[in-house]
Amino acid sequence: NPADYAELVRTDSAGAVVTFLGTTRNENAGRTVTLLEYEGYRPMADKMLARVADEMAERWELGGVAIGHRLGPVGIGEISLVVAASAAHRAAAFEAVGYAVDRIKQIVPIWKKERFEGGHVWIGSQDGKEFTPLG
């Protein structure tokens, strides 16, 4: 529940709470998407998500940070990623959340299989490029 993440970061000193929701859209690269399936090694993914949260706290004066990423199947319109941050002023919260989304795509070992009408393709979260996994 995204509201739970926003509530986790709220503080009395925060004038801003910014929440990003990454959702499954129904089209990508001209293909009709029917489902995304996320895979990753949860202990390593959680470690890297915590690293992103630490980087946010080092760069901006934040009241709180909360990040969650789903694994497994995610239907059209469903939420796969939640990033929430609070700060005294909105600029820091917006900047931190934007940074986090980009950084998560760079370093967190989570991959997605995009299912579309007529097939599927694996997409690596670190660079957004399509690839074929071994095995």
Short mmCIF file of C-alpha atoms in Angstrom, two decimals:
data_model
loop_
_atom_site.label_atom_id
_atom_site.label_comp_id
_atom_site.label_asym_id
_atom_site.label_seq_id
_atom_site.Cartn_x
_atom_site.Cartn_y
_atom_site.Cartn_z
CA ASN A 1 0.00 0.00 0.00
CA PRO A 2 1.71 3.24 -1.13
CA ALA A 3 0.06 5.19 1.68
CA ASP A 4 1.97 3.03 4.16
CA TYR A 5 5.27 4.15 2.63
CA ALA A 6 4.26 7.81 2.79
CA GLU A 7 3.26 7.38 6.42
CA LEU A 8 6.63 5.79 7.23
CA VAL A 9 8.50 8.92 6.15
CA ARG A 10 6.21 11.58 7.64
CA THR A 11 7.72 13.70 10.41
CA ASP A 12 6.61 16.84 12.22
CA SER A 13 9.51 18.75 10.65
CA ALA A 14 8.69 17.69 7.08
CA GLY A 15 6.76 20.15 4.97
CA ALA A 16 6.81 17.79 2.00
CA VAL A 17 6.24 14.11 1.40
CA VAL A 18 6.87 12.94 -2.16
CA THR A 19 5.87 9.47 -3.31
CA PHE A 20 6.71 7.88 -6.66
CA LEU A 21 4.70 4.90 -7.89
CA GLY A 22 6.13 2.83 -10.71
CA THR A 23 3.23 1.10 -12.47
CA THR A 24 2.87 -1.38 -15.30
CA ARG A 25 1.70 0.33 -18.46
CA ASN A 26 -0.15 -1.43 -21.25
CA GLU A 27 2.23 -0.45 -24.08
CA ASN A 28 5.98 -0.33 -24.59
CA ALA A 29 8.05 0.02 -27.76
CA GLY A 30 4.94 -0.33 -29.91
CA ARG A 31 3.90 -3.60 -28.26
CA THR A 32 0.74 -4.26 -26.25
CA VAL A 33 2.02 -5.33 -22.82
CA THR A 34 -0.07 -7.89 -20.93
CA LEU A 35 2.06 -8.50 -17.81
CA LEU A 36 5.45 -7.82 -16.24
CA GLU A 37 7.30 -10.44 -14.22
CA TYR A 38 10.10 -9.21 -11.93
CA GLU A 39 12.90 -11.51 -10.84
CA GLY A 40 15.78 -10.91 -8.51
CA TYR A 41 17.65 -12.28 -5.53
CA ARG A 42 15.72 -10.65 -2.69
CA PRO A 43 18.59 -10.39 -0.12
CA MET A 44 20.88 -8.63 -2.63
CA ALA A 45 18.08 -6.47 -4.03
CA ASP A 46 17.13 -5.36 -0.50
CA LYS A 47 20.77 -4.57 0.26
CA MET A 48 21.04 -2.39 -2.83
CA LEU A 49 17.70 -0.66 -2.14
CA ALA A 50 19.05 0.18 1.33
CA ARG A 51 22.18 1.56 -0.32
CA VAL A 52 20.04 3.84 -2.49
CA ALA A 53 18.20 5.06 0.62
CA ASP A 54 21.55 5.76 2.31
CA GLU A 55 22.76 7.70 -0.74
CA MET A 56 19.59 9.79 -0.67
CA ALA A 57 20.10 10.61 3.01
CA GLU A 58 23.72 11.60 2.36
CA ARG A 59 22.84 13.98 -0.51
CA TRP A 60 19.68 15.65 0.85
CA GLU A 61 18.38 16.64 4.28
CA LEU A 62 15.48 14.24 4.49
CA GLY A 63 13.10 13.41 7.29
CA GLY A 64 12.68 9.85 6.09
CA VAL A 65 13.04 7.47 3.15
CA ALA A 66 11.11 4.30 2.31
CA ILE A 67 11.56 2.12 -0.80
CA GLY A 68 9.79 -1.06 -1.86
CA HIS A 69 10.01 -3.11 -5.07
CA ARG A 70 7.85 -6.10 -5.90
CA LEU A 71 9.07 -9.37 -7.33
CA GLY A 72 6.88 -11.76 -9.28
CA PRO A 73 4.00 -11.00 -11.66
CA VAL A 74 2.65 -7.42 -11.82
CA GLY A 75 -0.49 -6.81 -13.86
CA ILE A 76 -1.33 -3.80 -16.01
CA GLY A 77 -1.92 -0.73 -13.84
CA GLU A 78 -0.45 -2.38 -10.74
CA ILE A 79 2.37 -0.87 -8.69
CA SER A 80 5.83 -2.45 -8.84
CA LEU A 81 7.94 0.29 -7.18
CA VAL A 82 7.28 2.76 -4.37
CA VAL A 83 9.78 5.43 -3.35
CA ALA A 84 8.81 7.90 -0.63
CA ALA A 85 10.83 10.70 0.93
CA SER A 86 10.07 13.57 3.25
CA ALA A 87 11.94 16.82 3.71
CA ALA A 88 11.44 20.25 5.20
CA HIS A 89 10.97 21.64 1.67
CA ARG A 90 9.58 20.05 -1.49
CA ALA A 91 12.63 20.58 -3.73
CA ALA A 92 14.80 18.20 -1.71
CA ALA A 93 12.09 15.56 -1.55
CA PHE A 94 11.39 15.73 -5.31
CA GLU A 95 15.11 15.63 -6.18
CA ALA A 96 15.80 12.73 -3.84
CA VAL A 97 12.93 10.62 -5.17
CA GLY A 98 13.93 11.29 -8.79
CA TYR A 99 17.52 10.34 -7.97
CA ALA A 100 16.35 7.12 -6.29
CA VAL A 101 14.31 5.94 -9.26
CA ASP A 102 17.25 6.46 -11.63
CA ARG A 103 19.72 4.87 -9.20
CA ILE A 104 17.51 1.83 -8.62
CA LYS A 105 17.53 1.19 -12.37
CA GLN A 106 21.34 1.45 -12.34
CA ILE A 107 22.35 -0.78 -9.44
CA VAL A 108 19.53 -2.95 -8.07
CA PRO A 109 19.67 -6.51 -9.43
CA ILE A 110 16.04 -6.83 -10.49
CA TRP A 111 15.06 -7.82 -14.00
CA LYS A 112 11.72 -7.84 -15.69
CA LYS A 113 10.16 -10.09 -18.27
CA GLU A 114 7.79 -8.05 -20.35
CA ARG A 115 4.97 -10.20 -21.68
CA PHE A 116 3.20 -8.81 -24.71
CA GLU A 117 0.86 -10.03 -27.41
CA GLY A 118 2.88 -12.58 -29.36
CA GLY A 119 5.81 -13.14 -27.00
CA HIS A 120 8.03 -11.81 -24.24
CA VAL A 121 11.40 -10.15 -23.72
CA TRP A 122 13.70 -9.81 -20.70
CA ILE A 123 14.70 -6.28 -19.81
CA GLY A 124 17.62 -5.58 -17.45
CA SER A 125 16.78 -2.97 -14.83
CA GLN A 126 20.33 -1.68 -14.70
CA ASP A 127 20.42 -0.23 -18.20
CA GLY A 128 16.97 -0.72 -19.70
CA LYS A 129 18.34 -2.82 -22.56
CA GLU A 130 16.78 -6.06 -23.68
CA PHE A 131 18.80 -9.21 -23.08
CA THR A 132 18.48 -12.97 -23.11
CA PRO A 133 19.34 -14.61 -19.78
CA LEU A 134 21.50 -17.73 -19.70
CA GLY A 135 19.90 -21.04 -18.90
#
